[in-house]
Amino acid sequence: MDSFWEIIYSNLRYSDWSTILNWGWYVFIIDIPRFLVLEIIVLFVTFRKRFLAKDEWQLARKKLMNEFPLITVLVPGHNEGKHLHKMVMSMQKQTYKNIEIIVVDDGSTDHTGMIGRSFEERGLITKFLRSEIRGGKASAANLGLKYSKGKFIVHIDADSSLDNDAIEKSLLPFYVYKNLGGVGGNLMVRNDDDSLTATMQYLEYQQSISISRIVTSSLGLYKIISGAFGVFPRTILQRVGGWDVGPGLDGDLTVKIRKIGYDIHFEQTAICNTHVPIEWGKLAKQRLRWSRSLVRFRLRKHYDIWLPNKNFRWTNFFFVLRKCIFRIGAGHHLADLYA
């Protein structure tokens, strides 16, 4: 019996160009211009500008260390007891030291409460808060925000951990750019060896999270600060009312900040290592949930982005339009595969 690759080679060998174009026309019309040509050009320009501005970034670090503001690390989670230790240990190793850590237990049924209180008693975290009734991630994050004292809020997932200099590097853009409302960190998959599903996500994150967000950030089209690792001025979070309850809360928060006139930046040097689903079924449900959230907050709640009113911005219009085109198509395709 012929192997899989022998069958593919045989089919390609005896196919004419019209068949190939009919089969994969979108690769030539959409994928190559979008993922290859555009990204190579923008990446070159971006890295060149970053290299030429290295003195400006060094000055930003001096400003940060001279001011040395208190930073709140906010960690909401549900049934994340097994991940808390790795997250807390990564906080102890940060190069930036003026931080407070607030862990919020959102009605967990595992040992999160016991573990969190133990960390608080040992001084490994600043405050442990627990809600006996599960209210959702947004509710837990808003509870922690009420108790926060930091100038900036670093929001991370409980199943994530940061590189030693991640907080420091995520703060620097606020001292380089004006009118900045949020900074997203660079996500890496830390459990890529657990399964083929996790390994595939590792490769996906390299492109869609790292490369794609560098490009969209440079073009002013960066659309979502991931809840796994994002940094916000506390005053701006309070101004937009924190996190709204419902699906897609990370993207929803990003849109709210953009709508009041602030820019969003992706910092590729601030690395967060996150835990991803290792089973295909859980991955499919996660991605379908992401696609449904698109309809909720981009097409319904924030429909005014499409309207040419006094707050209209072309960058907001195009980042939503781009997301609608590619997310809806990907969501339908994933739904077909999972059905």
mmCIF file of C-alpha atoms in Angstrom:
data_model
loop_
_atom_site.group_PDB
_atom_site.id
_atom_site.type_symbol
_atom_site.label_atom_id
_atom_site.label_comp_id
_atom_site.label_asym_id
_atom_site.label_seq_id
_atom_site.Cartn_x
_atom_site.Cartn_y
_atom_site.Cartn_z
ATOM 1 C CA MET A 1 0.000 0.000 0.000
ATOM 2 C CA ASP A 2 1.321 3.424 -0.933
ATOM 3 C CA SER A 3 2.202 5.763 1.868
ATOM 4 C CA PHE A 4 0.302 8.983 2.453
ATOM 5 C CA TRP A 5 3.062 11.159 0.988
ATOM 6 C CA GLU A 6 3.430 8.906 -2.074
ATOM 7 C CA ILE A 7 -0.281 9.349 -2.806
ATOM 8 C CA ILE A 8 0.009 13.133 -2.445
ATOM 9 C CA TYR A 9 3.067 13.225 -4.710
ATOM 10 C CA SER A 10 1.328 11.071 -7.304
ATOM 11 C CA ASN A 11 -1.743 13.311 -7.342
ATOM 12 C CA LEU A 12 0.343 16.471 -7.693
ATOM 13 C CA ARG A 13 2.495 14.920 -10.404
ATOM 14 C CA TYR A 14 -0.446 14.210 -12.667
ATOM 15 C CA SER A 15 -2.430 17.354 -11.874
ATOM 16 C CA ASP A 16 -2.365 20.363 -14.143
ATOM 17 C CA TRP A 17 -2.062 23.911 -12.855
ATOM 18 C CA SER A 18 -5.770 24.621 -13.252
ATOM 19 C CA THR A 19 -6.573 21.744 -10.885
ATOM 20 C CA ILE A 20 -4.030 22.969 -8.347
ATOM 21 C CA LEU A 21 -5.406 26.525 -8.518
ATOM 22 C CA ASN A 22 -8.989 25.306 -8.156
ATOM 23 C CA TRP A 23 -7.962 23.237 -5.141
ATOM 24 C CA GLY A 24 -5.858 25.870 -3.366
ATOM 25 C CA TRP A 25 -6.666 29.228 -4.932
ATOM 26 C CA TYR A 26 -6.972 30.900 -1.511
ATOM 27 C CA VAL A 27 -3.336 30.049 -0.754
ATOM 28 C CA PHE A 28 -2.135 32.143 -3.692
ATOM 29 C CA ILE A 29 -4.710 34.938 -3.386
ATOM 30 C CA ILE A 30 -4.945 35.303 0.409
ATOM 31 C CA ASP A 31 -2.412 33.279 2.403
ATOM 32 C CA ILE A 32 0.804 34.044 0.521
ATOM 33 C CA PRO A 33 0.216 37.839 0.295
ATOM 34 C CA ARG A 34 -1.086 37.959 3.869
ATOM 35 C CA PHE A 35 1.271 35.611 5.703
ATOM 36 C CA LEU A 36 4.402 35.729 3.586
ATOM 37 C CA VAL A 37 4.877 38.923 1.607
ATOM 38 C CA LEU A 38 3.214 41.412 3.975
ATOM 39 C CA GLU A 39 4.606 39.869 7.143
ATOM 40 C CA ILE A 40 8.177 39.710 5.832
ATOM 41 C CA ILE A 41 8.077 43.388 4.862
ATOM 42 C CA VAL A 42 6.498 44.552 8.123
ATOM 43 C CA LEU A 43 8.792 42.380 10.253
ATOM 44 C CA PHE A 44 11.856 43.807 8.539
ATOM 45 C CA VAL A 45 10.682 47.391 9.054
ATOM 46 C CA THR A 46 9.650 46.703 12.673
ATOM 47 C CA PHE A 47 12.908 45.087 13.765
ATOM 48 C CA ARG A 48 14.927 47.760 11.977
ATOM 49 C CA LYS A 49 13.039 50.531 13.801
ATOM 50 C CA ARG A 50 13.483 48.698 17.111
ATOM 51 C CA PHE A 51 17.233 48.367 16.525
ATOM 52 C CA LEU A 52 17.608 52.040 15.619
ATOM 53 C CA ALA A 53 15.623 53.050 18.725
ATOM 54 C CA LYS A 54 17.661 50.979 21.202
ATOM 55 C CA ASP A 55 18.888 54.118 22.999
ATOM 56 C CA GLU A 56 15.283 55.205 23.478
ATOM 57 C CA TRP A 57 14.430 51.852 25.052
ATOM 58 C CA GLN A 58 17.423 52.049 27.364
ATOM 59 C CA LEU A 59 16.255 55.488 28.453
ATOM 60 C CA ALA A 60 12.772 54.068 29.052
ATOM 61 C CA ARG A 61 14.240 51.460 31.377
ATOM 62 C CA LYS A 62 16.028 54.184 33.374
ATOM 63 C CA LYS A 63 12.760 56.111 33.681
ATOM 64 C CA LEU A 64 10.957 52.971 34.862
ATOM 65 C CA MET A 65 13.567 52.151 37.483
ATOM 66 C CA ASN A 66 13.765 55.741 38.699
ATOM 67 C CA GLU A 67 10.012 55.919 39.162
ATOM 68 C CA PHE A 68 9.799 52.276 40.335
ATOM 69 C CA PRO A 69 5.963 52.197 40.557
ATOM 70 C CA LEU A 70 4.079 49.501 42.404
ATOM 71 C CA ILE A 71 2.753 46.840 40.030
ATOM 72 C CA THR A 72 -0.241 44.609 40.798
ATOM 73 C CA VAL A 73 -0.111 41.075 39.419
ATOM 74 C CA LEU A 74 -3.736 39.965 39.226
ATOM 75 C CA VAL A 75 -4.387 36.213 38.930
ATOM 76 C CA PRO A 76 -8.028 35.056 38.718
ATOM 77 C CA GLY A 77 -8.696 31.352 38.323
ATOM 78 C CA HIS A 78 -11.070 28.426 38.830
ATOM 79 C CA ASN A 79 -9.747 24.997 39.859
ATOM 80 C CA GLU A 80 -6.152 25.995 39.095
ATOM 81 C CA GLY A 81 -4.549 24.727 42.305
ATOM 82 C CA LYS A 82 -2.139 22.433 40.457
ATOM 83 C CA HIS A 83 -0.776 25.388 38.444
ATOM 84 C CA LEU A 84 -0.441 28.012 41.198
ATOM 85 C CA HIS A 85 2.982 26.948 42.428
ATOM 86 C CA LYS A 86 4.656 27.383 39.036
ATOM 87 C CA MET A 87 2.991 30.775 38.570
ATOM 88 C CA VAL A 88 3.995 32.022 42.028
ATOM 89 C CA MET A 89 7.592 30.832 41.656
ATOM 90 C CA SER A 90 7.896 32.722 38.363
ATOM 91 C CA MET A 91 6.805 35.879 40.199
ATOM 92 C CA GLN A 92 9.539 35.436 42.817
ATOM 93 C CA LYS A 93 12.196 35.414 40.091
ATOM 94 C CA GLN A 94 11.133 38.623 38.335
ATOM 95 C CA THR A 95 13.831 41.235 37.680
ATOM 96 C CA TYR A 96 11.261 43.915 38.557
ATOM 97 C CA LYS A 97 10.692 43.656 42.305
ATOM 98 C CA ASN A 98 8.088 46.262 43.302
ATOM 99 C CA ILE A 99 5.059 44.039 42.803
ATOM 100 C CA GLU A 100 2.052 42.860 44.761
ATOM 101 C CA ILE A 101 0.367 39.573 43.848
ATOM 102 C CA ILE A 102 -3.390 39.142 44.222
ATOM 103 C CA VAL A 103 -4.811 35.671 43.568
ATOM 104 C CA VAL A 104 -8.588 35.382 43.224
ATOM 105 C CA ASP A 105 -10.211 31.962 43.598
ATOM 106 C CA ASP A 106 -13.424 31.892 41.580
ATOM 107 C CA GLY A 107 -15.444 29.290 43.469
ATOM 108 C CA SER A 108 -12.980 26.436 42.971
ATOM 109 C CA THR A 109 -13.885 22.905 44.027
ATOM 110 C CA ASP A 110 -10.304 21.620 44.154
ATOM 111 C CA HIS A 111 -7.542 22.560 46.620
ATOM 112 C CA THR A 112 -7.040 26.087 45.240
ATOM 113 C CA GLY A 113 -8.338 27.676 48.458
ATOM 114 C CA MET A 114 -5.991 25.753 50.709
ATOM 115 C CA ILE A 115 -2.990 26.324 48.433
ATOM 116 C CA GLY A 116 -3.731 30.024 47.982
ATOM 117 C CA ARG A 117 -4.100 30.681 51.711
ATOM 118 C CA SER A 118 -0.866 28.813 52.343
ATOM 119 C CA PHE A 119 0.966 31.042 49.858
ATOM 120 C CA GLU A 120 -0.492 34.141 51.541
ATOM 121 C CA GLU A 121 0.563 32.977 55.019
ATOM 122 C CA ARG A 122 4.092 32.291 53.776
ATOM 123 C CA GLY A 123 4.327 35.724 52.164
ATOM 124 C CA LEU A 124 4.665 34.359 48.636
ATOM 125 C CA ILE A 125 1.619 36.346 47.517
ATOM 126 C CA THR A 126 0.236 39.616 48.875
ATOM 127 C CA LYS A 127 -3.457 38.766 49.071
ATOM 128 C CA PHE A 128 -5.646 35.720 48.485
ATOM 129 C CA LEU A 129 -9.333 36.323 47.781
ATOM 130 C CA ARG A 130 -11.983 33.651 47.440
ATOM 131 C CA SER A 131 -15.525 33.752 46.105
ATOM 132 C CA GLU A 132 -17.553 30.800 47.377
ATOM 133 C CA ILE A 133 -19.872 30.976 44.358
ATOM 134 C CA ARG A 134 -18.384 30.850 40.883
ATOM 135 C CA GLY A 135 -19.041 34.135 39.112
ATOM 136 C CA GLY A 136 -16.769 33.798 36.094
ATOM 137 C CA LYS A 137 -13.347 35.113 35.189
ATOM 138 C CA ALA A 138 -14.512 38.716 34.718
ATOM 139 C CA SER A 139 -16.131 38.785 38.157
ATOM 140 C CA ALA A 140 -12.965 37.409 39.768
ATOM 141 C CA ALA A 141 -10.730 39.887 37.935
ATOM 142 C CA ASN A 142 -12.918 42.830 38.952
ATOM 143 C CA LEU A 143 -12.850 41.671 42.571
ATOM 144 C CA GLY A 144 -9.057 41.667 42.504
ATOM 145 C CA LEU A 145 -9.020 45.066 40.795
ATOM 146 C CA LYS A 146 -10.908 46.571 43.754
ATOM 147 C CA TYR A 147 -8.121 45.524 46.121
ATOM 148 C CA SER A 148 -5.257 46.488 43.820
ATOM 149 C CA LYS A 149 -2.918 49.387 44.596
ATOM 150 C CA GLY A 150 -0.486 49.278 41.682
ATOM 151 C CA LYS A 151 -0.093 51.917 38.990
ATOM 152 C CA PHE A 152 -0.198 49.122 36.406
ATOM 153 C CA ILE A 153 -2.207 45.892 36.494
ATOM 154 C CA VAL A 154 -0.513 42.775 35.130
ATOM 155 C CA HIS A 155 -3.301 40.288 34.390
ATOM 156 C CA ILE A 156 -2.199 36.673 33.923
ATOM 157 C CA ASP A 157 -3.939 33.312 33.905
ATOM 158 C CA ALA A 158 -3.307 31.010 36.831
ATOM 159 C CA ASP A 159 -2.023 28.295 34.483
ATOM 160 C CA SER A 160 0.647 30.608 33.049
ATOM 161 C CA SER A 161 4.144 31.525 34.184
ATOM 162 C CA LEU A 162 6.395 34.399 33.140
ATOM 163 C CA ASP A 163 10.011 34.573 32.060
ATOM 164 C CA ASN A 164 12.178 36.274 34.669
ATOM 165 C CA ASP A 165 12.227 39.655 32.889
ATOM 166 C CA ALA A 166 8.696 39.542 31.462
ATOM 167 C CA ILE A 167 7.130 42.140 33.775
ATOM 168 C CA GLU A 168 9.995 44.581 33.296
ATOM 169 C CA LYS A 169 9.870 44.269 29.513
ATOM 170 C CA SER A 170 6.088 44.569 29.424
ATOM 171 C CA LEU A 171 6.272 47.893 31.297
ATOM 172 C CA LEU A 172 8.865 49.544 29.045
ATOM 173 C CA PRO A 173 6.464 50.383 26.168
ATOM 174 C CA PHE A 174 4.527 52.695 28.506
ATOM 175 C CA TYR A 175 7.718 54.749 28.846
ATOM 176 C CA VAL A 176 8.462 54.712 25.106
ATOM 177 C CA TYR A 177 5.086 55.351 23.468
ATOM 178 C CA LYS A 178 2.527 58.020 24.238
ATOM 179 C CA ASN A 179 -1.202 57.377 24.556
ATOM 180 C CA LEU A 180 -0.766 53.674 25.333
ATOM 181 C CA GLY A 181 -3.727 51.902 26.947
ATOM 182 C CA GLY A 182 -2.439 48.352 27.149
ATOM 183 C CA VAL A 183 0.414 45.981 26.352
ATOM 184 C CA GLY A 184 0.058 42.350 25.374
ATOM 185 C CA GLY A 185 2.748 39.796 26.140
ATOM 186 C CA ASN A 186 4.137 37.117 23.854
ATOM 187 C CA LEU A 187 2.616 33.692 24.547
ATOM 188 C CA MET A 188 4.543 30.445 24.283
ATOM 189 C CA VAL A 189 3.183 26.929 24.840
ATOM 190 C CA ARG A 190 4.883 25.283 27.824
ATOM 191 C CA ASN A 191 3.252 21.821 27.583
ATOM 192 C CA ASP A 192 3.973 21.201 23.897
ATOM 193 C CA ASP A 193 5.313 17.692 24.634
ATOM 194 C CA ASP A 194 2.088 16.478 26.259
ATOM 195 C CA SER A 195 0.321 15.495 23.022
ATOM 196 C CA LEU A 196 0.215 16.019 19.267
ATOM 197 C CA THR A 197 -2.590 18.539 19.823
ATOM 198 C CA ALA A 198 -0.370 20.597 22.125
ATOM 199 C CA THR A 199 2.562 20.369 19.701
ATOM 200 C CA MET A 200 0.374 21.686 16.865
ATOM 201 C CA GLN A 201 -0.680 24.595 19.061
ATOM 202 C CA TYR A 202 2.973 25.343 19.811
ATOM 203 C CA LEU A 203 3.585 25.776 16.072
ATOM 204 C CA GLU A 204 0.382 27.797 15.710
ATOM 205 C CA TYR A 205 1.321 30.136 18.560
ATOM 206 C CA GLN A 206 4.694 30.808 16.938
ATOM 207 C CA GLN A 207 2.922 32.185 13.888
ATOM 208 C CA SER A 208 -0.486 33.510 14.951
ATOM 209 C CA ILE A 209 0.574 34.848 18.352
ATOM 210 C CA SER A 210 4.180 35.895 17.879
ATOM 211 C CA ILE A 211 4.663 36.845 14.239
ATOM 212 C CA SER A 212 1.109 37.877 13.445
ATOM 213 C CA ARG A 213 0.784 40.125 16.508
ATOM 214 C CA ILE A 214 4.123 41.813 15.836
ATOM 215 C CA VAL A 215 2.802 42.679 12.388
ATOM 216 C CA THR A 216 -0.681 43.804 13.442
ATOM 217 C CA SER A 217 0.744 45.847 16.313
ATOM 218 C CA SER A 218 3.086 47.647 13.910
ATOM 219 C CA LEU A 219 0.152 48.371 11.592
ATOM 220 C CA GLY A 220 -2.043 49.631 14.436
ATOM 221 C CA LEU A 221 -4.427 46.660 14.002
ATOM 222 C CA TYR A 222 -3.578 44.673 17.141
ATOM 223 C CA LYS A 223 -6.981 43.366 18.148
ATOM 224 C CA ILE A 224 -6.764 41.516 21.455
ATOM 225 C CA ILE A 225 -4.595 41.488 24.553
ATOM 226 C CA SER A 226 -4.710 37.908 25.753
ATOM 227 C CA GLY A 227 -5.912 37.296 29.289
ATOM 228 C CA ALA A 228 -2.935 34.992 29.738
ATOM 229 C CA PHE A 229 -0.635 38.031 29.943
ATOM 230 C CA GLY A 230 -1.667 41.663 29.574
ATOM 231 C CA VAL A 231 -0.656 44.929 31.252
ATOM 232 C CA PHE A 232 -2.925 47.943 31.753
ATOM 233 C CA PRO A 233 -2.747 51.263 33.613
ATOM 234 C CA ARG A 234 -5.124 50.877 36.548
ATOM 235 C CA THR A 235 -6.726 54.264 35.843
ATOM 236 C CA ILE A 236 -7.710 53.131 32.339
ATOM 237 C CA LEU A 237 -9.196 49.862 33.633
ATOM 238 C CA GLN A 238 -11.261 51.849 36.099
ATOM 239 C CA ARG A 239 -12.326 54.288 33.385
ATOM 240 C CA VAL A 240 -13.746 51.506 31.162
ATOM 241 C CA GLY A 241 -15.319 49.687 34.113
ATOM 242 C CA GLY A 242 -12.935 46.731 34.193
ATOM 243 C CA TRP A 243 -13.907 43.426 32.629
ATOM 244 C CA ASP A 244 -17.465 42.838 31.402
ATOM 245 C CA VAL A 245 -19.115 39.488 32.157
ATOM 246 C CA GLY A 246 -19.528 37.203 29.153
ATOM 247 C CA PRO A 247 -17.537 35.333 26.500
ATOM 248 C CA GLY A 248 -14.616 37.022 24.808
ATOM 249 C CA LEU A 249 -13.864 39.295 27.762
ATOM 250 C CA ASP A 250 -10.196 39.775 26.758
ATOM 251 C CA GLY A 251 -11.060 41.023 23.300
ATOM 252 C CA ASP A 252 -13.961 43.019 24.686
ATOM 253 C CA LEU A 253 -11.652 44.867 27.088
ATOM 254 C CA THR A 254 -9.206 45.616 24.277
ATOM 255 C CA VAL A 255 -11.974 47.060 22.112
ATOM 256 C CA LYS A 256 -13.250 49.219 24.984
ATOM 257 C CA ILE A 257 -9.782 50.689 25.491
ATOM 258 C CA ARG A 258 -9.318 51.342 21.770
ATOM 259 C CA LYS A 259 -12.731 53.010 21.549
ATOM 260 C CA ILE A 260 -11.807 55.676 24.102
ATOM 261 C CA GLY A 261 -8.823 56.641 21.959
ATOM 262 C CA TYR A 262 -5.891 54.655 23.341
ATOM 263 C CA ASP A 263 -3.389 52.580 21.383
ATOM 264 C CA ILE A 264 -2.507 48.945 22.069
ATOM 265 C CA HIS A 265 1.005 47.492 21.806
ATOM 266 C CA PHE A 266 2.338 43.937 21.501
ATOM 267 C CA GLU A 267 5.683 43.395 23.213
ATOM 268 C CA GLN A 268 7.375 40.363 21.684
ATOM 269 C CA THR A 269 10.222 40.294 24.221
ATOM 270 C CA ALA A 270 7.881 39.834 27.227
ATOM 271 C CA ILE A 271 7.412 36.069 27.303
ATOM 272 C CA CYS A 272 4.565 34.208 29.001
ATOM 273 C CA ASN A 273 4.503 30.404 29.026
ATOM 274 C CA THR A 274 0.952 29.097 29.056
ATOM 275 C CA HIS A 275 -0.813 25.760 29.352
ATOM 276 C CA VAL A 276 -2.930 24.716 26.325
ATOM 277 C CA PRO A 277 -5.547 21.960 25.837
ATOM 278 C CA ILE A 278 -4.003 18.572 25.135
ATOM 279 C CA GLU A 279 -7.138 16.912 23.743
ATOM 280 C CA TRP A 280 -8.677 17.643 20.367
ATOM 281 C CA GLY A 281 -12.229 17.868 21.751
ATOM 282 C CA LYS A 282 -11.293 20.481 24.361
ATOM 283 C CA LEU A 283 -9.346 22.459 21.775
ATOM 284 C CA ALA A 284 -12.302 22.478 19.378
ATOM 285 C CA LYS A 285 -14.654 23.682 22.116
ATOM 286 C CA GLN A 286 -12.186 26.433 23.051
ATOM 287 C CA ARG A 287 -11.922 27.704 19.467
ATOM 288 C CA LEU A 288 -15.676 27.545 18.884
ATOM 289 C CA ARG A 289 -16.131 29.603 22.050
ATOM 290 C CA TRP A 290 -13.655 32.156 20.700
ATOM 291 C CA SER A 291 -15.569 32.332 17.415
ATOM 292 C CA ARG A 292 -18.921 32.801 19.168
ATOM 293 C CA SER A 293 -17.454 35.644 21.191
ATOM 294 C CA LEU A 294 -16.692 37.417 17.904
ATOM 295 C CA VAL A 295 -20.407 37.760 17.209
ATOM 296 C CA ARG A 296 -21.146 38.901 20.754
ATOM 297 C CA PHE A 297 -18.756 41.767 21.283
ATOM 298 C CA ARG A 298 -17.492 42.746 17.823
ATOM 299 C CA LEU A 299 -20.705 42.560 15.799
ATOM 300 C CA ARG A 300 -23.302 43.274 18.500
ATOM 301 C CA LYS A 301 -21.928 45.056 21.539
ATOM 302 C CA HIS A 302 -19.387 47.214 19.698
ATOM 303 C CA TYR A 303 -21.287 47.734 16.444
ATOM 304 C CA ASP A 304 -20.590 51.474 16.726
ATOM 305 C CA ILE A 305 -17.026 50.821 15.553
ATOM 306 C CA TRP A 306 -18.514 50.575 12.073
ATOM 307 C CA LEU A 307 -20.303 53.935 12.326
ATOM 308 C CA PRO A 308 -18.629 57.169 11.084
ATOM 309 C CA ASN A 309 -19.273 59.138 14.276
ATOM 310 C CA LYS A 310 -16.996 61.510 16.182
ATOM 311 C CA ASN A 311 -15.131 58.594 17.796
ATOM 312 C CA PHE A 312 -14.577 56.754 14.502
ATOM 313 C CA ARG A 313 -11.041 55.481 13.840
ATOM 314 C CA TRP A 314 -9.970 53.701 10.658
ATOM 315 C CA THR A 315 -7.612 51.416 12.594
ATOM 316 C CA ASN A 316 -10.514 50.181 14.742
ATOM 317 C CA PHE A 317 -12.655 49.644 11.633
ATOM 318 C CA PHE A 318 -10.036 47.606 9.790
ATOM 319 C CA PHE A 319 -8.933 45.501 12.760
ATOM 320 C CA VAL A 320 -12.551 44.369 13.310
ATOM 321 C CA LEU A 321 -13.159 43.828 9.584
ATOM 322 C CA ARG A 322 -9.997 41.737 9.292
ATOM 323 C CA LYS A 323 -10.924 39.639 12.303
ATOM 324 C CA CYS A 324 -14.457 39.029 11.062
ATOM 325 C CA ILE A 325 -13.271 37.755 7.695
ATOM 326 C CA PHE A 326 -10.664 35.325 8.976
ATOM 327 C CA ARG A 327 -12.214 34.261 12.305
ATOM 328 C CA ILE A 328 -15.647 33.411 10.882
ATOM 329 C CA GLY A 329 -14.104 31.337 8.129
ATOM 330 C CA ALA A 330 -11.833 29.508 10.554
ATOM 331 C CA GLY A 331 -14.659 28.962 13.020
ATOM 332 C CA HIS A 332 -16.935 27.391 10.416
ATOM 333 C CA HIS A 333 -14.134 25.142 9.212
ATOM 334 C CA LEU A 334 -13.339 23.999 12.759
ATOM 335 C CA ALA A 335 -17.019 23.349 13.426
ATOM 336 C CA ASP A 336 -17.188 21.123 10.358
ATOM 337 C CA LEU A 337 -14.146 19.161 11.528
ATOM 338 C CA TYR A 338 -15.531 18.714 15.039
ATOM 339 C CA ALA A 339 -19.065 17.734 13.948
#
